[in-house]
CSV table of C-alpha atoms and ligand atoms in Angstrom, one decimal:
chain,number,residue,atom,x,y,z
A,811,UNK,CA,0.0,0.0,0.0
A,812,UNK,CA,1.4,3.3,-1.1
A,813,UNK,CA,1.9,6.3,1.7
A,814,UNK,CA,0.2,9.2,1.8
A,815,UNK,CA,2.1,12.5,0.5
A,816,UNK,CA,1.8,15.9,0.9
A,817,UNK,CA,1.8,17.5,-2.3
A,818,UNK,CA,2.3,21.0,-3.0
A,819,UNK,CA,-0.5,22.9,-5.5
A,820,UNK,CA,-1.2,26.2,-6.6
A,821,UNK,CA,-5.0,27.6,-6.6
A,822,UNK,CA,-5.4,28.2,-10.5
A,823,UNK,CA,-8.5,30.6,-9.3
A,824,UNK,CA,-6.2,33.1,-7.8
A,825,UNK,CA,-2.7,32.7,-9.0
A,826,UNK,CA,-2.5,35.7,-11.9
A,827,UNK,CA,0.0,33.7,-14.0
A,828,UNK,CA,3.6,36.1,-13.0
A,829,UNK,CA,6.1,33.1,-12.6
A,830,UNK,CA,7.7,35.1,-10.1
A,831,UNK,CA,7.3,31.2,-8.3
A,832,UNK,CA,8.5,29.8,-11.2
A,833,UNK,CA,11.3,31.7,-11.7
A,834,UNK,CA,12.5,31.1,-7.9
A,835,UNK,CA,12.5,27.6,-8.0
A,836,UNK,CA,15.9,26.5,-7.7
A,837,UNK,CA,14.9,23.4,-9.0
A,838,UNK,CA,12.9,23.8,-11.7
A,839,UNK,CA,10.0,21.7,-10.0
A,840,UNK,CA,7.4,24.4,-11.4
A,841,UNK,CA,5.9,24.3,-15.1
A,842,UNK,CA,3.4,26.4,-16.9
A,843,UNK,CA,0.7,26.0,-19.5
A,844,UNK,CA,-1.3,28.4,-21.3
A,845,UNK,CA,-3.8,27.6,-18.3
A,846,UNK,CA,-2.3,27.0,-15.3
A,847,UNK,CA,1.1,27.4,-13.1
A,848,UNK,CA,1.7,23.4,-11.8
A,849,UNK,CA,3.9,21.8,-9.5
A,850,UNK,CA,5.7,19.0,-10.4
A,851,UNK,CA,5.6,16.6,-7.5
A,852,UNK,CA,8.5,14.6,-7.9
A,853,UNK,CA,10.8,17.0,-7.9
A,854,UNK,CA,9.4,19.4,-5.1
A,855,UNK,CA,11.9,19.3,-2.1
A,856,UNK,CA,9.5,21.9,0.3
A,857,UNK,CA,12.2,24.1,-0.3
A,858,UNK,CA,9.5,26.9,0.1
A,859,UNK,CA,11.7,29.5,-2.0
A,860,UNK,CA,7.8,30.0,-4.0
A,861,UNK,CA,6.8,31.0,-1.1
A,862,UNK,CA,7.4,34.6,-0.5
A,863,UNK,CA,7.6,36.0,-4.2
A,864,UNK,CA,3.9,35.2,-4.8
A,865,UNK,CA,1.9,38.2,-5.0
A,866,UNK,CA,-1.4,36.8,-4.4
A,867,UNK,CA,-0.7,33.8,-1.7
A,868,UNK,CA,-2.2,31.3,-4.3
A,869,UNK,CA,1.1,29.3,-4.0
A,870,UNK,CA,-0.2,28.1,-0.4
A,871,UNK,CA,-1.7,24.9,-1.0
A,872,UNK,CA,-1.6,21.9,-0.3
A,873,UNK,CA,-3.3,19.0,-0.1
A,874,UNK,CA,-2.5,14.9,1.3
A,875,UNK,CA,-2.7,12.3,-1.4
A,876,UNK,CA,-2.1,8.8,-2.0
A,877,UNK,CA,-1.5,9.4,-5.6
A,878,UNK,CA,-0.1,12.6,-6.5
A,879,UNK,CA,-1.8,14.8,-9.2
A,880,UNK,CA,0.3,14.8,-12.5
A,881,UNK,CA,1.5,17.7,-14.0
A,882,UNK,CA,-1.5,16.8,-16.7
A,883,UNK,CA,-4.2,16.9,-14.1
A,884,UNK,CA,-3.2,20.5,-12.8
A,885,UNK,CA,-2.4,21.7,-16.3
A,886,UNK,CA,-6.7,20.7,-16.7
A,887,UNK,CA,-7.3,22.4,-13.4
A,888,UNK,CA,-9.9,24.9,-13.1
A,889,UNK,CA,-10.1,24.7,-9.6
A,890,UNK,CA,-8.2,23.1,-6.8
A,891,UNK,CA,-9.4,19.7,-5.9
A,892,UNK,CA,-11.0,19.3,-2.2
A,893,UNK,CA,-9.0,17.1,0.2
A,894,UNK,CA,-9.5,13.7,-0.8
A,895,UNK,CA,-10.9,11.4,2.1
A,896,UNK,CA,-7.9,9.0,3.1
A,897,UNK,CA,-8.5,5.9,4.8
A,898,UNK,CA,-8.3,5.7,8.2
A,899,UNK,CA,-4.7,5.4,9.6
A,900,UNK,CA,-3.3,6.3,6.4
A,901,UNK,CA,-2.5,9.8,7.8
A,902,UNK,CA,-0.3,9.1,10.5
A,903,UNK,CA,2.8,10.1,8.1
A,904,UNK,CA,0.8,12.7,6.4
A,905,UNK,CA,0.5,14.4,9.7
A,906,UNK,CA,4.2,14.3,10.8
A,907,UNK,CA,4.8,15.5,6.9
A,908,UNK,CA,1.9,18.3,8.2
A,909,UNK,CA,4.0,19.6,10.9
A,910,UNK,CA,7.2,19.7,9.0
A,911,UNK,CA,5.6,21.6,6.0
A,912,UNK,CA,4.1,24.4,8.7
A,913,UNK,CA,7.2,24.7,9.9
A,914,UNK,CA,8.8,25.0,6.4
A,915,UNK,CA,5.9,27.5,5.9
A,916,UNK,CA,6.5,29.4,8.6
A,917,UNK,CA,10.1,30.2,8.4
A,918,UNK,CA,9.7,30.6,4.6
A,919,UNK,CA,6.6,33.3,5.5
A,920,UNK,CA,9.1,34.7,8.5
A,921,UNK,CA,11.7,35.6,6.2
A,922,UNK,CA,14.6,33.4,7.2
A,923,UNK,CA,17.4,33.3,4.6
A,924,UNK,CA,16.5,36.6,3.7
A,925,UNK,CA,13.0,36.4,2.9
A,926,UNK,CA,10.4,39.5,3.6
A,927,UNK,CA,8.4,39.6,6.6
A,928,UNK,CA,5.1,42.0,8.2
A,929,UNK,CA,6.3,44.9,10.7
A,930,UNK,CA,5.4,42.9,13.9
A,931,UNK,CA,2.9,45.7,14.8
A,932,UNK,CA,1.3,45.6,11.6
A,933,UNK,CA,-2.6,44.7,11.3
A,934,UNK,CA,-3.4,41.3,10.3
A,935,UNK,CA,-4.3,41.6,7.0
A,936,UNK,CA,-7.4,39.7,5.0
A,937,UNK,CA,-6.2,37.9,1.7
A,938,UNK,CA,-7.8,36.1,-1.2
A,939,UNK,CA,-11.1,36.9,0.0
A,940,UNK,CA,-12.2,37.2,-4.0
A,941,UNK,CA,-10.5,35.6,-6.6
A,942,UNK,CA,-11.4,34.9,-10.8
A,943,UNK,CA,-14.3,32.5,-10.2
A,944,UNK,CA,-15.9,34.9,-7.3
A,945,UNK,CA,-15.0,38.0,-7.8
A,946,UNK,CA,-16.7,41.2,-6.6
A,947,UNK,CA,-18.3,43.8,-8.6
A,948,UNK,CA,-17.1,47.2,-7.7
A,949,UNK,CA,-18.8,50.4,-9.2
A,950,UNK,CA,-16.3,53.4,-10.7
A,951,UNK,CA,-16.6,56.5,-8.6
A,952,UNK,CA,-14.0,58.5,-10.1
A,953,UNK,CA,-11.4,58.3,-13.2
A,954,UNK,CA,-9.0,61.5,-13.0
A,955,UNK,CA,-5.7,62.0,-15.1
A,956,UNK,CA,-3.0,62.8,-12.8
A,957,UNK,CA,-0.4,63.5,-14.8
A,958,UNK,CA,-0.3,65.6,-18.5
A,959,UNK,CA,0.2,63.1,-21.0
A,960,UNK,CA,3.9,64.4,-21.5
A,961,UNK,CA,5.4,62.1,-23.4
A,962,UNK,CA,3.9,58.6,-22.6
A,963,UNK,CA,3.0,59.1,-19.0
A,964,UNK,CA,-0.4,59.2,-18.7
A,965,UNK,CA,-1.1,58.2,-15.0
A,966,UNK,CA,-4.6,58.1,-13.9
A,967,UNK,CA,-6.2,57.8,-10.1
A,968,UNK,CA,-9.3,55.6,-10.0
A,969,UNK,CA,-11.8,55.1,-7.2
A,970,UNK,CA,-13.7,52.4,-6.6
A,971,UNK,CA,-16.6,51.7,-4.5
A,972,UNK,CA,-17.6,48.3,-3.3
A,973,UNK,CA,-20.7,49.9,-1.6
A,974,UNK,CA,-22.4,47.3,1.3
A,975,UNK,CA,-19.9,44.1,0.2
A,976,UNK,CA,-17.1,43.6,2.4
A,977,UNK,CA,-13.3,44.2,0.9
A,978,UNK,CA,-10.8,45.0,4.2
A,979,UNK,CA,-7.6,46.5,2.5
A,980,UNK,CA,-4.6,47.5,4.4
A,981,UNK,CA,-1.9,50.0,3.6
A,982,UNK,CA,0.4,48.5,0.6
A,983,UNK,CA,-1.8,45.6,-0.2
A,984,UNK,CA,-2.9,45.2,-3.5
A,985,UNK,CA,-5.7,44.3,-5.7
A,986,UNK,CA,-6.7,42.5,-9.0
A,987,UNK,CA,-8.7,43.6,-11.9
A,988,UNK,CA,-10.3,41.2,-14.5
A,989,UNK,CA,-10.6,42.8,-17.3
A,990,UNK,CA,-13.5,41.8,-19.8
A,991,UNK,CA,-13.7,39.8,-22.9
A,992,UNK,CA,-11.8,36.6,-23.4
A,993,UNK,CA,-7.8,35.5,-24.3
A,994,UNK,CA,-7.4,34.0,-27.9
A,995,UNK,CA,-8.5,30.8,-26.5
A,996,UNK,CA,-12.1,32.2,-25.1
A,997,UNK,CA,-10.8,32.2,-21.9
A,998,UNK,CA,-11.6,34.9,-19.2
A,999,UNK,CA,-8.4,37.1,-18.9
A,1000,UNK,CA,-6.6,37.2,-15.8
A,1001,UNK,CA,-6.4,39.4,-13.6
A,1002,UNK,CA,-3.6,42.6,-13.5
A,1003,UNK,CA,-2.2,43.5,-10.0
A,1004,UNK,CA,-2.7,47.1,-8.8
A,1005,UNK,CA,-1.0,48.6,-5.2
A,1006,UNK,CA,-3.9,50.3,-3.5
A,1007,UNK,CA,-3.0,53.7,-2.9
A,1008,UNK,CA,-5.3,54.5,-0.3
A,1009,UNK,CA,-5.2,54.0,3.3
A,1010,UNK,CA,-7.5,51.0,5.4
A,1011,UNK,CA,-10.6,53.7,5.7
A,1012,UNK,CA,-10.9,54.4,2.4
A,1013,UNK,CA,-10.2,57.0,0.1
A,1014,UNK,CA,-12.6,58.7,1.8
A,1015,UNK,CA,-13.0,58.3,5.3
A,1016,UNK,CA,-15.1,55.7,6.4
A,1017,UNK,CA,-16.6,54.6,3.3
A,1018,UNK,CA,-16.1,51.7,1.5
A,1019,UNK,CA,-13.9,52.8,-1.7
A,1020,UNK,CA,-10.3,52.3,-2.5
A,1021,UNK,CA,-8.2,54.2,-5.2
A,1022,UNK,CA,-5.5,52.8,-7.6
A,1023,UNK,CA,-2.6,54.9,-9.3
A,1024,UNK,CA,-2.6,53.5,-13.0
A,1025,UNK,CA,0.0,54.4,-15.8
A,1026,UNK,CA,-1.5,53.8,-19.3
A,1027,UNK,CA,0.9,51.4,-21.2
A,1028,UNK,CA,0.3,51.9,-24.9
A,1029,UNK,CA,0.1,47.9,-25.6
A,1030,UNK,CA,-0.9,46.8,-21.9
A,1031,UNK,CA,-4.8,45.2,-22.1
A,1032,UNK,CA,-5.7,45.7,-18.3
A,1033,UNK,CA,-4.2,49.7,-17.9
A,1034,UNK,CA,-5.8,51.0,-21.1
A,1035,UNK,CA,-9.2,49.1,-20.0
A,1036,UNK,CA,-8.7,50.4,-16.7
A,1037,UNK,CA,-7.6,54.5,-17.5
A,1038,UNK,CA,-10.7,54.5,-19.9
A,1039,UNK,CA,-13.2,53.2,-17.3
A,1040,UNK,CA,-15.9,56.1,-16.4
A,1041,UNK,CA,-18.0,56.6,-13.4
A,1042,UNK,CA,-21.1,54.2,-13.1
A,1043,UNK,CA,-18.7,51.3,-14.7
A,1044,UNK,CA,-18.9,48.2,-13.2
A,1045,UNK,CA,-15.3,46.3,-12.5
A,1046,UNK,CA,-14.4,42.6,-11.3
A,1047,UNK,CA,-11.9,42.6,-8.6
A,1048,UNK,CA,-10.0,40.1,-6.8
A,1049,UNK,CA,-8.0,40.4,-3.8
A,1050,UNK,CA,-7.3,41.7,-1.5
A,1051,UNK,CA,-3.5,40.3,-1.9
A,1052,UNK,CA,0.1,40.9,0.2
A,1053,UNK,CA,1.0,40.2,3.1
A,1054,UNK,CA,4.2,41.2,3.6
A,1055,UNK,CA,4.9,45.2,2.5
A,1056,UNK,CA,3.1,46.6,5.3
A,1057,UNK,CA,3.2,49.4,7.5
A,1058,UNK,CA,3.6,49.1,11.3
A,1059,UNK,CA,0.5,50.1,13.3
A,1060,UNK,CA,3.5,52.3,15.5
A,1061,UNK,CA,3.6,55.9,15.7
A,1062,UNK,CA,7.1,56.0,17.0
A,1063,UNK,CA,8.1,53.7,13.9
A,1064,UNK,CA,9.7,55.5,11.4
A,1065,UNK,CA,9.3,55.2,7.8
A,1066,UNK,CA,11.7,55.5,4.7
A,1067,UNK,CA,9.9,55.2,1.6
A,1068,UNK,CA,11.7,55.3,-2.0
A,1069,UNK,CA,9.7,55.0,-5.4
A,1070,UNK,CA,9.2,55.7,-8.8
A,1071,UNK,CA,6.7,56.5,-10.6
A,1072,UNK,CA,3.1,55.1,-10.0
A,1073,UNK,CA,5.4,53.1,-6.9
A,1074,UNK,CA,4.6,56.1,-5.1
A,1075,UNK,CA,0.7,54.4,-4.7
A,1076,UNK,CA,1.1,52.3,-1.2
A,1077,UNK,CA,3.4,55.6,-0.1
A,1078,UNK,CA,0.7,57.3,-0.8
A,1079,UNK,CA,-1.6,55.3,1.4
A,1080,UNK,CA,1.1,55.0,4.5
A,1081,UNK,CA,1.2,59.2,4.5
A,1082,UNK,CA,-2.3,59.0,4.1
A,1083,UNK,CA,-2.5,56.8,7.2
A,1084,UNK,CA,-0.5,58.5,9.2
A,1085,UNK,CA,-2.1,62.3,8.5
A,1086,UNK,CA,-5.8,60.9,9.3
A,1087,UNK,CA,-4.4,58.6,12.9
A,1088,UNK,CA,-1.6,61.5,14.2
A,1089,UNK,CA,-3.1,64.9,13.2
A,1090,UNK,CA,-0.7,67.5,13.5
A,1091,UNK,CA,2.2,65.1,15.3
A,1092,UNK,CA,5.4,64.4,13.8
A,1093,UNK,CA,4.7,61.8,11.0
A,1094,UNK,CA,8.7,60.3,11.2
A,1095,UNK,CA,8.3,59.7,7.0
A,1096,UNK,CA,10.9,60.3,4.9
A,1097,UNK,CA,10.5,60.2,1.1
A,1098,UNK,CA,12.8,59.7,-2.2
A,1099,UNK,CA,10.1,60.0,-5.1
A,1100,UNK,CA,11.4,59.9,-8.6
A,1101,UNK,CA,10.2,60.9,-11.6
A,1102,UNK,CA,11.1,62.0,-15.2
A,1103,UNK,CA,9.6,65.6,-14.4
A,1104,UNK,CA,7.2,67.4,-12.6
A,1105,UNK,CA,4.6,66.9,-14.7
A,1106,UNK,CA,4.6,63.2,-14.9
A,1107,UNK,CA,5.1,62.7,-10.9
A,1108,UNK,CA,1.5,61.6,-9.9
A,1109,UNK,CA,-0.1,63.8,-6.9
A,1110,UNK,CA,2.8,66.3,-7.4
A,1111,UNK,CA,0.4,69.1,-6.4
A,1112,UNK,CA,-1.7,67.7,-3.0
A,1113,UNK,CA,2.1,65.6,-2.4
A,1114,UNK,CA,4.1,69.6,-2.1
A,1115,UNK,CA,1.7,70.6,0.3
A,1116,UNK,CA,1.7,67.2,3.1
A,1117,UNK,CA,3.5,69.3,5.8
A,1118,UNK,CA,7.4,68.5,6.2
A,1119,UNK,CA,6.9,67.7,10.2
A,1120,UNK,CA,4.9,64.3,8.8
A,1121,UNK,CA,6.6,64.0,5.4
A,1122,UNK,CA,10.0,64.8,4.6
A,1123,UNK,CA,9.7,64.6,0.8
A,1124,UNK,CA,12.8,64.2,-1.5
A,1125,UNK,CA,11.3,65.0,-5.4
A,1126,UNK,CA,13.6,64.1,-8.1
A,1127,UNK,CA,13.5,64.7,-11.7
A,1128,UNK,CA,15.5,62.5,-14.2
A,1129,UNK,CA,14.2,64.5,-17.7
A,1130,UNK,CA,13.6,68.3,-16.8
A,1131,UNK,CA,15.4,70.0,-19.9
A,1132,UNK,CA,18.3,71.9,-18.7
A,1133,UNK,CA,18.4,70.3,-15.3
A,1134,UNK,CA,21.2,67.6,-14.7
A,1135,UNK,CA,19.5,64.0,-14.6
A,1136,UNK,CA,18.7,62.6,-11.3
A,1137,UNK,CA,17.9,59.1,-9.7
A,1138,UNK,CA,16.5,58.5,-6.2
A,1139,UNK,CA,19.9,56.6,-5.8
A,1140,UNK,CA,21.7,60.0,-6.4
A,1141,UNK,CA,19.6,62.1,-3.9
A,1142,UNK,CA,20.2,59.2,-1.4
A,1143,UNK,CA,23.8,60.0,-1.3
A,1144,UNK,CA,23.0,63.8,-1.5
A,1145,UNK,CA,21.4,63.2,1.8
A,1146,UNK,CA,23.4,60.6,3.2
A,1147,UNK,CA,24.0,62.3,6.6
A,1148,UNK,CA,20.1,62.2,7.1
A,1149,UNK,CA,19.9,58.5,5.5
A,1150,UNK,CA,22.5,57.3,7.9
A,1151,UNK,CA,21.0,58.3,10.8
A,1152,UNK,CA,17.9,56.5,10.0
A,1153,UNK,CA,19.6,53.0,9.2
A,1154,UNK,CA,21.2,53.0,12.5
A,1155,UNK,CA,17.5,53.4,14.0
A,1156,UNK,CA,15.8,50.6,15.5
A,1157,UNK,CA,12.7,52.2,14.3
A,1158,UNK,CA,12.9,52.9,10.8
A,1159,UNK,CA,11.3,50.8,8.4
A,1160,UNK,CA,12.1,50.8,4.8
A,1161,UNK,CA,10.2,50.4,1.7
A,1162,UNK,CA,11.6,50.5,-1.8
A,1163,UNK,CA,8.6,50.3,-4.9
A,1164,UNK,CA,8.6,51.1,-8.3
A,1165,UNK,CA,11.1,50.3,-11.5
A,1166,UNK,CA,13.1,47.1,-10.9
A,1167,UNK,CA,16.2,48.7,-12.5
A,1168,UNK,CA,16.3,51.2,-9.1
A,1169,UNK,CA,17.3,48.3,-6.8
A,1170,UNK,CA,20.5,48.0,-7.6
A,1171,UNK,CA,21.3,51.6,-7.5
A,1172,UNK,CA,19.7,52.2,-4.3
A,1173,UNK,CA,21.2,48.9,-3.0
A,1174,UNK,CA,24.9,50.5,-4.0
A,1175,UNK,CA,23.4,53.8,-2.5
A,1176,UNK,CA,23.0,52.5,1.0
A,1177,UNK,CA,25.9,50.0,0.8
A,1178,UNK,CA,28.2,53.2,0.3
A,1179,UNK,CA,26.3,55.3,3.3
A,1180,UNK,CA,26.3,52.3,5.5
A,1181,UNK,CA,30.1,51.4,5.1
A,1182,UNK,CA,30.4,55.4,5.7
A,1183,UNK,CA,29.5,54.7,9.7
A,1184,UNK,CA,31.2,51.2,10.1
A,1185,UNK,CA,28.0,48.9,9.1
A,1186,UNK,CA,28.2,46.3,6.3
A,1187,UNK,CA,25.2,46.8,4.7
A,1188,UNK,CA,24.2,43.4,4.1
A,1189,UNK,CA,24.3,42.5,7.4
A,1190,UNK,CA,22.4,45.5,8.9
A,1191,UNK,CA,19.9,44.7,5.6
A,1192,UNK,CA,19.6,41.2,6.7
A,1193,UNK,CA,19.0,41.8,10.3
A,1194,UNK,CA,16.1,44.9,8.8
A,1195,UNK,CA,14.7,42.4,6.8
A,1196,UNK,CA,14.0,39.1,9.7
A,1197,UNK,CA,12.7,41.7,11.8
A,1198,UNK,CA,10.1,43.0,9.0
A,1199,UNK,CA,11.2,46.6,8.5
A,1200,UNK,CA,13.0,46.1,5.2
A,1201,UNK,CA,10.0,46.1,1.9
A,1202,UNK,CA,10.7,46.1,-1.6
A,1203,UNK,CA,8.1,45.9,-4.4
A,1204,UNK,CA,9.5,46.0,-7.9
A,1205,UNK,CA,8.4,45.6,-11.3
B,1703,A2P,P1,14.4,57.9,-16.9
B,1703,A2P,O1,13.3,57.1,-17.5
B,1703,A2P,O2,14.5,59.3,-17.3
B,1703,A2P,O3,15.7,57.2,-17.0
B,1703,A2P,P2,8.8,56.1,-15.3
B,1703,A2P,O4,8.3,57.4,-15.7
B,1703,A2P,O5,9.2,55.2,-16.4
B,1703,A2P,O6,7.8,55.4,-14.4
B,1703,A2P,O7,10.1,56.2,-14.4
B,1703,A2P,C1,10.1,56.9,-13.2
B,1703,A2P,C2,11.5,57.5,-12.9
B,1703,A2P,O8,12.4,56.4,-12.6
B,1703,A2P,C3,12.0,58.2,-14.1
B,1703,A2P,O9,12.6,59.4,-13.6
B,1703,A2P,C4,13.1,57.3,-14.6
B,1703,A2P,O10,14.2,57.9,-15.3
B,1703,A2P,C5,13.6,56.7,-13.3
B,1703,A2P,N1,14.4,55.5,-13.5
B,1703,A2P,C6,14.6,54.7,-14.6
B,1703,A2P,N2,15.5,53.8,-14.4
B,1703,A2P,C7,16.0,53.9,-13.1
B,1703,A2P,C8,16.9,53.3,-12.3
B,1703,A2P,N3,17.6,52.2,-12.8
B,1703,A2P,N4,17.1,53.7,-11.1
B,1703,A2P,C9,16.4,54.8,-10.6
B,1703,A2P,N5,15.5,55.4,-11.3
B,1703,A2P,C10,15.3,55.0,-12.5
């Protein structure tokens, strides 16, 4: 009689088809078809690398089978298949398997070797409430350009309201958007990933709306759909998603945030946060904003007015014409005096979203500022990171 295994699945209802999983699995144990994202269970180790790149949490399944499903059988999924009943006393090694996955889990969620981890006061955030087979149906309050179409940046803020239906979002969580019609193969699309960029009460106080920041790419499906909406549209949403790029519910906690571009979105909801919980008190925020100019950095306008005692705002332009180019990396070294002092704080958090290119430079940044005062920076990053006040979100 065969053993039963614990086999590791993804939910093919939520996953939004990134790879980020597949492309951090060291062993190539995951696959993907034009439907689904699969793992292949004879090569799975439970490394739990997957783990913390997903985006949505529909990497976290897993079910206790006698027979493994083939790669086949989840390439057909359209849903994840309930437990299977096993027969009595056939768990016994499932079980022990059970506790040694949780604690795989756990450490791979905690953010040993290096892996990203919730501020320990942050709230306990609701995920995968909706996904593509239930989604909810939010109604379009607002659809307001933020930037001048300069160039290509065309950056819209969207409100949506999900009137009575429940959808809990925190600070730097995101959401999905499904938008209509069907893939080349009939099939629903997927949906697109979007950083809310409002805070937990809603773009407006205490009712039950959230806004996105969305660039319109030329060629992308979702962002044109979703920059062209109008008010009175109806939108299926997923979500809420992210557990991880939080901010701590701390007032003392101190918060360096760097972006570009429409990154700036959960910033936007952590100042947001703060001005509506600390009223006039210091707000401890500190941030490095880039942009190509001032015309194409969303909410430059309400952004210049956020007072300096909560915000301490750092605006850099990389394309104003006679102006020398410059990168949030560069300003971080203008400022390095200021930057130092926060990295040797207990209290500061730090959260890094927008362009993937930026990491690097900002990685070099604070590698130079930190070997300026005597730390190695990978250290003092490492030690930021297992105690959930290092974040970064790129694209
Ligand atoms: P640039 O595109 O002039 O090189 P976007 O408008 O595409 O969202 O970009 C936001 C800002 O991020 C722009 O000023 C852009 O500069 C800048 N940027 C591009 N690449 C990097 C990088 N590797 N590091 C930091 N900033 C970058």
């Amino acid at each position: 009689m065969t053993q039963p295994i614990k086999q590791h699945l993804i939910d093919p209802e939520i996953c939004i088809r990134c790879y980020s999983c597949e492309m951090a699995c060291p062993i190539g144990a995951i696959d993907h078809d034009d439907n689904n994202v699969v793992v292949d269970a004879s090569k799975c180790d439970f490394c739990m690398s997957c783990i913390p790149v997903c985006p949505t949490g529909s990497i976290d399944e897993w079910r206790v089978v006698n027979e493994p499903y083939s790669m086949d059988d989840q390439f057909g999924f359209e849903e994840l298949p309930a437990q299977e009943e096993l027969a009595e006393g056939d768990t016994g090694d499932a079980e022990a398997l059970d506790d040694a996955v949780a604690a795989l889990l756990a450490e791979a969620h905690d953010g040993a070797g290096g892996k990203s981890k919730a501020p320990a006061s942050a709230a306990k955030p609701a995920i995968n409430l909706y996904n593509l087979g239930n989604p909810i149906v939010a109604t379009v309050q607002g659809n307001y350009q933020l930037t001048h179409q300069a160039g290509d940046s065309d950056v819209h803020h969207i409100i949506l309201n999900f009137e009575g239906k429940p959808f809990p979002v925190l600070e730097g969580q995101s959401l999905g958007i499904i938008p209509p019609g069907a893939d080349a193969d009939g099939k629903p699309h997927l949906p697109r990933l979007y950083s809310v960029s409002s805070p937990r009460d809603g773009e407006r106080a205490n009712y039950n709306n959230v806004s996105l920041t969305i660039k319109r790419d030329k060629n992308g499906l979702c962002s044109n759909y979703v920059c062209d909406l109008k008010q009175g549209d109806k939108v299926n949403v997923t979500g809420p998603f992210g557990a991880t790029f939080l901010m701590p519910d701390d007032p003392a906690a101190r918060l360096l945030m760097i972006c570009t571009g429409t990154g700036s979105a959960p910033m936007r909801a952590f100042t947001l946060r703060r001005q509506r919980t600390l009223g006039g008190k210091s707000g401890g925020m500190t941030m490095f904003f880039g942009a190509r100019t001032p015309q194409s950095l969303p909410y430059f306008g309400p952004l210049n007015k956020v007072p300096d005692s909560l915000l301490r705002k750092h605006l850099v332009f990389s394309r104003v014409p006679g102006a020398p180019k410059e990168y949030v990396q560069d300003r971080l070294i203008v400022e390095q005096d200021a930057v130092a002092e926060l990295l040797l704080d207990p209290q500061t958090h730090i959260y890094i979203c927008g362009l993937r290119g930026m990491e690097e430079g900002v990685e070099k940044a604070f590698t130079n500022i930190a070997e300026s005062i005597g730390q190695p920076w990978q250290s003092l990053r490492d030690t930021m990171r297992e105690e959930g006040r290092y974040h970064v979100e790129t694209y």
